[in-house]
Tab-separated table of C-alpha atoms in Angstrom:
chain	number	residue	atom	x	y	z
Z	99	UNK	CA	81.631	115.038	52.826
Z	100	UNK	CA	83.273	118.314	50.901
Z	101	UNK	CA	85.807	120.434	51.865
Z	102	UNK	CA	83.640	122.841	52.869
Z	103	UNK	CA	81.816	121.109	55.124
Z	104	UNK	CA	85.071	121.329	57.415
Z	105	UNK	CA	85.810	124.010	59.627
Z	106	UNK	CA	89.109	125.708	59.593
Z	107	UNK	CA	90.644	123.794	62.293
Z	108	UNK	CA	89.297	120.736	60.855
Z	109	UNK	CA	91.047	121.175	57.613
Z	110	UNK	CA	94.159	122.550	59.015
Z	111	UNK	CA	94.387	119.143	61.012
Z	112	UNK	CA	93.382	116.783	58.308
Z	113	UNK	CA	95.912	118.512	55.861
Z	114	UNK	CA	98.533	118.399	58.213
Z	115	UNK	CA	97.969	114.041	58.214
Z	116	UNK	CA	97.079	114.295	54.721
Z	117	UNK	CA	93.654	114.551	52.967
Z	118	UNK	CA	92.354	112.669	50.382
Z	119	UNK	CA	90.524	114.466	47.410
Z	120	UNK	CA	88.661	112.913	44.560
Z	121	UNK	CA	89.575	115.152	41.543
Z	122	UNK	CA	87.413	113.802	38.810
Z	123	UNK	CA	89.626	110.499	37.361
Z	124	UNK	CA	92.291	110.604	40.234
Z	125	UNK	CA	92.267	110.803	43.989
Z	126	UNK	CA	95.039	113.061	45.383
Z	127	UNK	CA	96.353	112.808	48.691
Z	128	UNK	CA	97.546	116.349	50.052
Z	129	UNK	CA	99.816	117.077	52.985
Z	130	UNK	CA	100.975	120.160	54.221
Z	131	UNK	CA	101.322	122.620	57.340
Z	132	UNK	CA	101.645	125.714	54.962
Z	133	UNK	CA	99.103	128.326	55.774
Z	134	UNK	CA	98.705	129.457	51.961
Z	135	UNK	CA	97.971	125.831	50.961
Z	136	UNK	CA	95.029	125.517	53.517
Z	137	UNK	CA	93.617	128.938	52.459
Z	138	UNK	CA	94.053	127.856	49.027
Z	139	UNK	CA	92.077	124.601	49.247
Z	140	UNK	CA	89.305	126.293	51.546
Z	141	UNK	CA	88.750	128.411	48.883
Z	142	UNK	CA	88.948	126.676	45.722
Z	143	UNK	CA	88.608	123.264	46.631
Z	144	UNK	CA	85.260	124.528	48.686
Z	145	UNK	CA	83.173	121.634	46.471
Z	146	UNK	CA	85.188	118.557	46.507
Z	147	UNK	CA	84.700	115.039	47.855
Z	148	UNK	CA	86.960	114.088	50.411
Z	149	UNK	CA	87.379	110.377	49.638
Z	150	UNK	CA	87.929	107.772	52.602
Z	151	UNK	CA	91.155	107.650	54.394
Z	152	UNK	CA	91.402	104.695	53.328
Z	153	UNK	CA	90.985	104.854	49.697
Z	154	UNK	CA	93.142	104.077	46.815
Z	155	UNK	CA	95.706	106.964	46.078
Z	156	UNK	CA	96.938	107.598	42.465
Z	157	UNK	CA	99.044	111.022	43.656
Z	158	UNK	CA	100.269	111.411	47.019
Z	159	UNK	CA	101.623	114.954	47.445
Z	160	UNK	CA	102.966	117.194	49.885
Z	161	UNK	CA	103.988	120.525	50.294
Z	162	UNK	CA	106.370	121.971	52.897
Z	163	UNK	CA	109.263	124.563	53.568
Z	164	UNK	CA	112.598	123.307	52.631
Z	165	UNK	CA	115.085	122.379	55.913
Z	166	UNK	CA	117.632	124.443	56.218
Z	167	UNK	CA	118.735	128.017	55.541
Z	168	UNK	CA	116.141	128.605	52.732
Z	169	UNK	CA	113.442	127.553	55.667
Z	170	UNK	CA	113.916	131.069	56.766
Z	171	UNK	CA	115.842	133.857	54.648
Z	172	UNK	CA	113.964	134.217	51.400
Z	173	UNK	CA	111.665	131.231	52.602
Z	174	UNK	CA	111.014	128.705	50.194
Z	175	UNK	CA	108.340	125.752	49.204
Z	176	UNK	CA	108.991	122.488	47.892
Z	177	UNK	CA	106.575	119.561	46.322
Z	178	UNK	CA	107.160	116.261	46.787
Z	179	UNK	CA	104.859	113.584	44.888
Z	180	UNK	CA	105.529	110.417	46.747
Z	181	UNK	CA	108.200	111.382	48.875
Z	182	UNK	CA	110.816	112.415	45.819
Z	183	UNK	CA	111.176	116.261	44.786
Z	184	UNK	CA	110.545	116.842	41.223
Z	185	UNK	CA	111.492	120.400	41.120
Z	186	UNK	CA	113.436	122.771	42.685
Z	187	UNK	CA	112.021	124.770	45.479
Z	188	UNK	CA	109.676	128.146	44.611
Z	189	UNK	CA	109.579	131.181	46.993
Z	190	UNK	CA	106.701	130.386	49.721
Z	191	UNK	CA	104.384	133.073	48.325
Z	192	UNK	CA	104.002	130.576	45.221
Z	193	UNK	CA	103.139	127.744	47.547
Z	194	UNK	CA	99.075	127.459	46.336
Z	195	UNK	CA	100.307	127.852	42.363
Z	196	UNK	CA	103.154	125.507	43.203
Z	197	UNK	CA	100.156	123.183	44.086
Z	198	UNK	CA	98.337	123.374	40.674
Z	199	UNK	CA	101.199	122.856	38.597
Z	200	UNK	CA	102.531	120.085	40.854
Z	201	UNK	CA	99.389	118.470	40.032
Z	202	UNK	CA	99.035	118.712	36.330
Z	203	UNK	CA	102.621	117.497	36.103
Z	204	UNK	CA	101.270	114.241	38.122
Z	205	UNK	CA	98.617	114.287	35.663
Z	206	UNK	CA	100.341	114.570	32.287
Z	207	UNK	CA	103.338	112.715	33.235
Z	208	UNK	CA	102.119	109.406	34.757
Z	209	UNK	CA	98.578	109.389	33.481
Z	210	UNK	CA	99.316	106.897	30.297
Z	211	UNK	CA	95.924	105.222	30.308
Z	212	UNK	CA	94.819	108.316	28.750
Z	213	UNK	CA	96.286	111.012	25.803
Z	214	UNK	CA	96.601	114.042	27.174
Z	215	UNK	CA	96.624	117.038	24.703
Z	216	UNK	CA	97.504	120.984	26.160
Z	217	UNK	CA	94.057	122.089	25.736
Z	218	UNK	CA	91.224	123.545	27.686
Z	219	UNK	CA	88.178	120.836	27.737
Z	220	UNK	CA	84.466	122.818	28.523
Z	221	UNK	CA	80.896	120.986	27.632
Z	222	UNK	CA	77.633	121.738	26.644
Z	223	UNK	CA	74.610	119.505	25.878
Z	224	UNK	CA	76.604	116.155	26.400
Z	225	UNK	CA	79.244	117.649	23.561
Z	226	UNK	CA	82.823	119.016	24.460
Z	227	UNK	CA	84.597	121.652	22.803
Z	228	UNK	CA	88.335	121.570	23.047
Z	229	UNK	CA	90.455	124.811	22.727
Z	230	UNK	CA	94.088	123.768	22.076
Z	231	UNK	CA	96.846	126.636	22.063
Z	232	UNK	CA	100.278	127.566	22.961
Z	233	UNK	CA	100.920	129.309	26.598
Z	234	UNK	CA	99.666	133.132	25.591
Z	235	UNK	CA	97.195	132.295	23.094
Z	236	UNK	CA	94.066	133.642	25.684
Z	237	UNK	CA	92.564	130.016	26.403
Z	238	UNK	CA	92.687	130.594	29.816
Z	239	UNK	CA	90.364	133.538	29.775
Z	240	UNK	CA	88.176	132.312	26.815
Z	241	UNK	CA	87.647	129.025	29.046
Z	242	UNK	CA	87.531	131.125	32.396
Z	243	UNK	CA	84.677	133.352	30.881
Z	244	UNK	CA	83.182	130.124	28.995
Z	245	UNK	CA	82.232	128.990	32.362
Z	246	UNK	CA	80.190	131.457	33.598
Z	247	UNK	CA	77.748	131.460	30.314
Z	248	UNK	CA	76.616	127.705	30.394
Z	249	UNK	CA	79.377	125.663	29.546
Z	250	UNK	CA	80.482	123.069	32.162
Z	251	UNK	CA	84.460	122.682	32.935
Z	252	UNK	CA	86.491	119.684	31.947
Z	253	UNK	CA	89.821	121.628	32.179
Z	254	UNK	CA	91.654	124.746	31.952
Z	255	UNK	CA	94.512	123.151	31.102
Z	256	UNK	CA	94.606	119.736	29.733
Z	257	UNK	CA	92.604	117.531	27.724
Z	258	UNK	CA	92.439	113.866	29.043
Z	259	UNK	CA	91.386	111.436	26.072
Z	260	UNK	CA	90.182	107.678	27.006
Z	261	UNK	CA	92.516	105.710	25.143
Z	262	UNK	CA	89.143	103.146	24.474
Z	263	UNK	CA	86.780	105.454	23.992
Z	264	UNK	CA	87.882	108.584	22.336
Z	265	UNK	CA	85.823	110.156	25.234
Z	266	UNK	CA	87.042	113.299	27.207
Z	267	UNK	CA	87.219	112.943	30.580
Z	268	UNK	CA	86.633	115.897	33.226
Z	269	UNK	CA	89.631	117.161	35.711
Z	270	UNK	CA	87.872	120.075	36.858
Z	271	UNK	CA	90.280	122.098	38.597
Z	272	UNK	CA	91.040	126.169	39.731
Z	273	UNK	CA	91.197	128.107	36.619
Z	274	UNK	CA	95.285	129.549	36.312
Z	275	UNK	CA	94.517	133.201	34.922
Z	276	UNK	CA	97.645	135.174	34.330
Z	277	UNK	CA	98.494	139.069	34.136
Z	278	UNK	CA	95.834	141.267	32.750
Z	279	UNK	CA	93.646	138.616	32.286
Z	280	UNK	CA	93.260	138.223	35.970
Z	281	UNK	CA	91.617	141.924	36.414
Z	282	UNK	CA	89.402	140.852	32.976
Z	283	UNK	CA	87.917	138.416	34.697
Z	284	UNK	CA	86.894	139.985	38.167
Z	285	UNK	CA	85.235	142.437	35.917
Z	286	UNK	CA	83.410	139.787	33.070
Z	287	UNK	CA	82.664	137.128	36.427
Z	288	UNK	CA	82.080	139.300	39.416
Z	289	UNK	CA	80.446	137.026	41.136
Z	290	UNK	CA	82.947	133.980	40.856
Z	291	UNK	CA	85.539	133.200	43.537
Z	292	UNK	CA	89.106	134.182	42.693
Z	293	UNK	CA	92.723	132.788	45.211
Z	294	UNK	CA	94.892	135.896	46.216
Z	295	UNK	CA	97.093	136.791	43.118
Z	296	UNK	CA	100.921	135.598	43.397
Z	297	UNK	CA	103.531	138.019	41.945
Z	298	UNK	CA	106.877	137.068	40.258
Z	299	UNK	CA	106.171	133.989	39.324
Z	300	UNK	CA	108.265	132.587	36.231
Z	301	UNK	CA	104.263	133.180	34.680
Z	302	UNK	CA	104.206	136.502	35.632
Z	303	UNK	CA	101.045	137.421	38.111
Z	304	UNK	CA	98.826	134.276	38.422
Z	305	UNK	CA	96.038	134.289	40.735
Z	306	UNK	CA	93.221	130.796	40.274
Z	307	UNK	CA	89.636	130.968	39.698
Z	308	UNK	CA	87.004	128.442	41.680
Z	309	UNK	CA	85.476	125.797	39.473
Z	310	UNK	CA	81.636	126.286	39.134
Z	311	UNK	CA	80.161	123.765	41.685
Z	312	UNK	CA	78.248	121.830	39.093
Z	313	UNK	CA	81.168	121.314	36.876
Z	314	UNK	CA	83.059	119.188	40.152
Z	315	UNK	CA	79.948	117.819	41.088
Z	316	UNK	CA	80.019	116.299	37.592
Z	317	UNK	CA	83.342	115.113	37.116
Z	318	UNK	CA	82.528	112.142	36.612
Z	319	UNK	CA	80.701	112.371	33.051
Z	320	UNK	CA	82.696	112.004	30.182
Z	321	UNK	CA	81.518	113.442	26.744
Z	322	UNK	CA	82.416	113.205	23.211
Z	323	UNK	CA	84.558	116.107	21.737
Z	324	UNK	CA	82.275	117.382	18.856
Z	325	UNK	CA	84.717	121.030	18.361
Z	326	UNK	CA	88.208	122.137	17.935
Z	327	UNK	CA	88.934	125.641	18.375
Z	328	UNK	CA	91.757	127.094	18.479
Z	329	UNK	CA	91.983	130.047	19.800
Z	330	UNK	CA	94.144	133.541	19.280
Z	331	UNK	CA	93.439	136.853	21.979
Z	332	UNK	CA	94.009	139.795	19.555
Z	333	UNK	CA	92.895	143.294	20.590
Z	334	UNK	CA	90.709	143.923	17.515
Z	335	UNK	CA	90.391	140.840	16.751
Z	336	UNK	CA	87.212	140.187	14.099
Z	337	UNK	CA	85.618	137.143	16.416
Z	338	UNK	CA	84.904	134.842	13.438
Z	339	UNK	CA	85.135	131.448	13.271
Z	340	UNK	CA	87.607	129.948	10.526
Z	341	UNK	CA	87.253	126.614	9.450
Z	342	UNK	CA	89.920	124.719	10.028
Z	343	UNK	CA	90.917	121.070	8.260
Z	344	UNK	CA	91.036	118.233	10.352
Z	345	UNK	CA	93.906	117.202	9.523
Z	346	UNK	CA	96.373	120.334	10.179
Z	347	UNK	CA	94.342	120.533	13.846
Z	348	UNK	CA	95.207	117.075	14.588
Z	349	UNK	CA	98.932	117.794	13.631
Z	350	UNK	CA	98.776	120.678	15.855
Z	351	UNK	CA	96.631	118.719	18.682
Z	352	UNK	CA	99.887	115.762	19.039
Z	353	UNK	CA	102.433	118.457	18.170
Z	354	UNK	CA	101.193	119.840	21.915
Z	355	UNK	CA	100.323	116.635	23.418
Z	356	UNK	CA	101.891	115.395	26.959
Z	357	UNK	CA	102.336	112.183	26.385
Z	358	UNK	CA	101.794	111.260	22.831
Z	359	UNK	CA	105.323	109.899	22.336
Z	360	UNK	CA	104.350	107.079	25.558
Z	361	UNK	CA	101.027	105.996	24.612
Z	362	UNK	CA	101.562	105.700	21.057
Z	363	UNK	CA	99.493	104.248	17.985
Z	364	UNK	CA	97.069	103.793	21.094
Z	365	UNK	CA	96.997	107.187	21.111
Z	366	UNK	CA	96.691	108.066	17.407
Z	367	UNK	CA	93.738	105.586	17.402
Z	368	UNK	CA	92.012	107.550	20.026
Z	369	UNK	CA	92.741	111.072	18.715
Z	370	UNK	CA	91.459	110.424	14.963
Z	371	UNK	CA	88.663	108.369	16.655
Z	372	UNK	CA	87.542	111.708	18.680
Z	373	UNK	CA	88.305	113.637	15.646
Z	374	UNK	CA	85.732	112.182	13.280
Z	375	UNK	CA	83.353	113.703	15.053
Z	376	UNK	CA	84.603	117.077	15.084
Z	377	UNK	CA	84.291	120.455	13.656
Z	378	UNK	CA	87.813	122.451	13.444
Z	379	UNK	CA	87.842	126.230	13.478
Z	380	UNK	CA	90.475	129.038	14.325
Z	381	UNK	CA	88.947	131.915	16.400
Z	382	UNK	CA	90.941	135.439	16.855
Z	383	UNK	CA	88.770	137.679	19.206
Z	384	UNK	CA	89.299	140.666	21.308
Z	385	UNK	CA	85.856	140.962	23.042
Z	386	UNK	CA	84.734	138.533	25.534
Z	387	UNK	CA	80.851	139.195	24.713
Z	388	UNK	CA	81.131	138.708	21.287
Z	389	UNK	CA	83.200	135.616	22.243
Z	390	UNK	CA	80.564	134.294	24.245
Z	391	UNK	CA	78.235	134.984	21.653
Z	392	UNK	CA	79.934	132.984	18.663
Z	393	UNK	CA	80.168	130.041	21.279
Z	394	UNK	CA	76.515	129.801	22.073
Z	395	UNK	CA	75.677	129.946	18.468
Z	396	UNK	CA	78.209	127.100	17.887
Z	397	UNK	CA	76.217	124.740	20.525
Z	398	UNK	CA	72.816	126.177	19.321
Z	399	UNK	CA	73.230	124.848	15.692
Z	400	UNK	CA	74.872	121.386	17.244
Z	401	UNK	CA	71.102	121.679	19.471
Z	402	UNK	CA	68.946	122.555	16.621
Z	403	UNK	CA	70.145	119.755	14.532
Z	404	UNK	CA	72.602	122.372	11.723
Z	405	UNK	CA	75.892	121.376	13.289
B	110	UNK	CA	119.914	113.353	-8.370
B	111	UNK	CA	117.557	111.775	-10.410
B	112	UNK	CA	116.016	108.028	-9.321
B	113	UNK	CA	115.679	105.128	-12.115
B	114	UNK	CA	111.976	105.033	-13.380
B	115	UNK	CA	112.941	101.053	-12.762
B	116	UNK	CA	112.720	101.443	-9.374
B	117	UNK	CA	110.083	100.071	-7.488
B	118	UNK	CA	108.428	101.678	-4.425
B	119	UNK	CA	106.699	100.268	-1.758
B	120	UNK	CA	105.419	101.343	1.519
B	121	UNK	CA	107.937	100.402	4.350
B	122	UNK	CA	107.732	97.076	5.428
B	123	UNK	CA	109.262	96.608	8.982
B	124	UNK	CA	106.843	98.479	11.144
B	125	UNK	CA	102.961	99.334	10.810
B	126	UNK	CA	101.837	102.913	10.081
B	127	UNK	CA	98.298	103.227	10.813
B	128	UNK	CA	96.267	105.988	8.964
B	129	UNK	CA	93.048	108.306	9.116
B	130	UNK	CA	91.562	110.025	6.496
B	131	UNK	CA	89.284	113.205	6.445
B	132	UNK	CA	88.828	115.036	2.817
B	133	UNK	CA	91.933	114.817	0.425
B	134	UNK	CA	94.179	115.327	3.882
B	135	UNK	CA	95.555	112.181	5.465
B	136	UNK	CA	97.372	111.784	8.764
B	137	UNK	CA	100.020	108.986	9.701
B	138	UNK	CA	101.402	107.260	12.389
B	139	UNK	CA	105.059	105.533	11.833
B	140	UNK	CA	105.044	102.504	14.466
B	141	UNK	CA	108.906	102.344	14.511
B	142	UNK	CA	110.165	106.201	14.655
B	143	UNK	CA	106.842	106.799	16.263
B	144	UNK	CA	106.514	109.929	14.616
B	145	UNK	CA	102.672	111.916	13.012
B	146	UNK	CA	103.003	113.142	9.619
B	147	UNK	CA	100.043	114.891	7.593
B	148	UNK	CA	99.916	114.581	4.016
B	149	UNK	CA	98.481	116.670	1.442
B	150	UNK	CA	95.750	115.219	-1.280
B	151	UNK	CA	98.898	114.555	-3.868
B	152	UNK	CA	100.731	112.873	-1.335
B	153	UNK	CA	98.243	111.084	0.231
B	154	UNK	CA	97.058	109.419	-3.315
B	155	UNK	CA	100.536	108.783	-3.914
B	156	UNK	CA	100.920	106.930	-0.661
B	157	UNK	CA	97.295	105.054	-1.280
B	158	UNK	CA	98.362	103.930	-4.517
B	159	UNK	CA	101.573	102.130	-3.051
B	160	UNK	CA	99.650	100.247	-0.495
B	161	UNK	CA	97.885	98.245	-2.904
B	162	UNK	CA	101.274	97.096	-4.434
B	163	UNK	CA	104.880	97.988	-5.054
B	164	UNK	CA	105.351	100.600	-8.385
B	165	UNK	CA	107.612	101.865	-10.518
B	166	UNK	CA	107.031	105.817	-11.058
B	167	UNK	CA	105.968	105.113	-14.673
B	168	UNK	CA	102.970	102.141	-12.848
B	169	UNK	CA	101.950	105.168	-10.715
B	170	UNK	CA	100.980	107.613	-12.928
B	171	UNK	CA	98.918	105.374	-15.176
B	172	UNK	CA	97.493	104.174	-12.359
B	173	UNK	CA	96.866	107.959	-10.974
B	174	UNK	CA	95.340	108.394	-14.503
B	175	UNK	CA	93.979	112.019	-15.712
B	176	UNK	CA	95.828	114.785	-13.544
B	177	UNK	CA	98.429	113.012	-12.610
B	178	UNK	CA	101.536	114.852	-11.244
B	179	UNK	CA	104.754	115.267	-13.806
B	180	UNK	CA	107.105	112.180	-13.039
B	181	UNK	CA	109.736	114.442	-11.430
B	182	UNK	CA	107.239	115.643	-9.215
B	183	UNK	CA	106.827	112.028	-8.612
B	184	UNK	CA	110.042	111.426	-7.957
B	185	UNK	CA	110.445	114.709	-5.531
B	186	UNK	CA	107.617	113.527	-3.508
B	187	UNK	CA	108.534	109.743	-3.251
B	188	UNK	CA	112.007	111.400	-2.161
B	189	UNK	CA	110.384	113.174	0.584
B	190	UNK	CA	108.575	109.981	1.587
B	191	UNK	CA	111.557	107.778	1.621
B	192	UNK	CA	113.327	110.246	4.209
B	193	UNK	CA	110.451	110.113	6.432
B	194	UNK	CA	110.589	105.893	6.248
B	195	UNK	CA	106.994	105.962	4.915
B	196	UNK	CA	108.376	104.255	1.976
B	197	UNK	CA	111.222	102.601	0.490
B	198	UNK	CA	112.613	101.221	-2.959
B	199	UNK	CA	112.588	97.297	-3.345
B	200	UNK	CA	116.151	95.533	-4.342
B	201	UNK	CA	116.636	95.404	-7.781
């Protein structure tokens, strides 16, 4: 059963006991009674599994308004993984993005069977492409619009690395755009599903794009990273690819990792494992198309046997 | 300050540092301070030619043979090494 195959009610109910959702290597259990969360999951959690009630839990979180004063002047929201609150409380209008990020802190804190680099994670023709880069650098948007020309979503955000295999596995979640990039993409994906825009977040304007239904209806197959791009958004930009040595990506790659410093040589092992097999470039674009473009020559020459 | 050409260098002993290779770059991983470092094609020969056995600056460059760096260049860079505990001098 998915979460769309619920009706309102339904989902209202289950959230408010708590709902178990398989999101690709974890299954999350959510609770809340916030309005914003349930609209939020209806809309961009529309193709996920609901695992059994009785299943095995690796994150149980909830989200609810704070007791006290702050539960009604300037309202706030607070997450709780577990029980325990490991923030402080946002204003209730951030209640869906408090969600996401909740979650990816879950993920890149306590997920140590894995290495977990900041990077988008997007596949094509059982070969991932990972685009690392600091908050700003347009990977976001580059990943966002990736998605809608043939490339299936891993991440938006992070980059989970089997610790055995060297083999990226899928966490296909809502897409966090930010600022301008949000109106961007309405206009480059018309057709995809987009969560009502927050304002005055500490990120600015965020609003979260749905995951293609293919990409969570694949989460479960891993692939081996075969390029590294880093990526720049520069109005003007030339949209070239630069090669890049493997060696000064990889230094950049743990430089921006989660949890490098907890999983170790275990961790080196598997990043210069998946890095063997990879091409490194830099990419500064400013156009979207052309963007698009450079990728699908990149997986065309892996295809035809030149990469 | 200088270093004696007597001295003799060695990779660290005390904890592993595991290594990968691609092209004249190599990238490191110190065990104990748990730290990544990426060497450069001089610095990574200098570093290969210390894990076959302990050297004195003058053993290194013969062993480095044609091209090899100017012995306070040497020196510099086995400096630079020692501070990041890649590797250390033997007791006289």
């Amino acid at each position: 059963m998915k979460v769309a195959d619920l009706s309102r009610t339904q989902l209202t109910a289950r959230l408010r006991q708590g709902m178990n959702l398989c999101m690709g290597p974890v299954t999350v259990r959510v609770h809340s009674s916030l309005p914003a969360i349930t609209q939020g999951i209806a809309r961009l959690y529309a193709d996920y599994v609901l695992a059994a009630d009785d299943a095995f839990v690796d994150f149980r979180v909830s989200l609810s308004r704070p007791s006290g004063l702050r539960r009604w002047i300037k309202p706030q929201v607070a997450f709780f993984l577990d029980g325990h609150t490991p923030f402080k409380p946002l204003p209730l209008s951030q209640a869906f993005p408090m969600l996401e990020w909740g979650l990816n802190w879950c993920l890149a804190t306590y997920l140590n069977q894995y290495v977990i680099l900041h990077a988008a994670v997007l596949e094509r023709d059982g070969a991932a492409l990972i685009l690392p880069g600091a908050p700003g650098a347009g990977k976001s948007t580059l990943c966002a619009a990736l998605t809608g020309h043939g490339w299936r979503l891993f991440s938006d955000e992070m980059a989970i690395v089997d610790l055995a295999s060297g083999r990226l596995v899928p966490n296909p979640r809502p897409i966090g755009l930010k600022n301008e990039s949000i109106a961007i993409m309405r206009r480059f994906l018309p057709a995809a599903v987009m969560g009502e825009a927050c304002v005055d977040t500490r990120k600015g304007t965020v609003a979260h794009l749905r995951p293609p239904a293919d990409s969570v209806a694949r989460a479960g197959e891993t692939a081996p990273a075969a390029w590294v791009v880093a990526p720049r958004y520069c109005p003007g930009g030339r949209g070239e690819l630069e090669a890049a040595s493997r060696g000064r990506m990889f230094l950049e790659l743990v430089n921006n990792a989660f949890n490098y410093s907890v999983v170790g040589g275990a961790g080196f092992r598997a990043l210069s494992a998946m890095m063997d097999g990879c091409e490194c470039y830099r990419f500064e674009y400013g156009d979207l198309h052309g963007a698009m473009a450079v990728f699908e020559a990149l997986a065309a020459a892996r295809r035809d046997g030149h990469g | 300050m200088g270093l004696a050409t007597e001295t003799r260098w060695r990779l660290v002993a005390d904890f592993d540092i595991l290594t990968r290779q691609w092209g004249g770059e190599v990238v490191l991983y110190h065990e104990g301070s748990g730290n990544t470092h990426l060497l450069d094609d001089v610095a990574a020969r200098l570093f290969s030619l210390l894990s076959h056995e302990p050297a004195t600056v003058g053993e290194i460059a013969a062993a480095w043979g044609e091209g090899a760096p100017p012995r306070a260049e040497l020196e510099t860079l086995l400096g630079r090494l020692q501070r990041l505990d890649l590797v250390e001098p033997l007791a006289q």
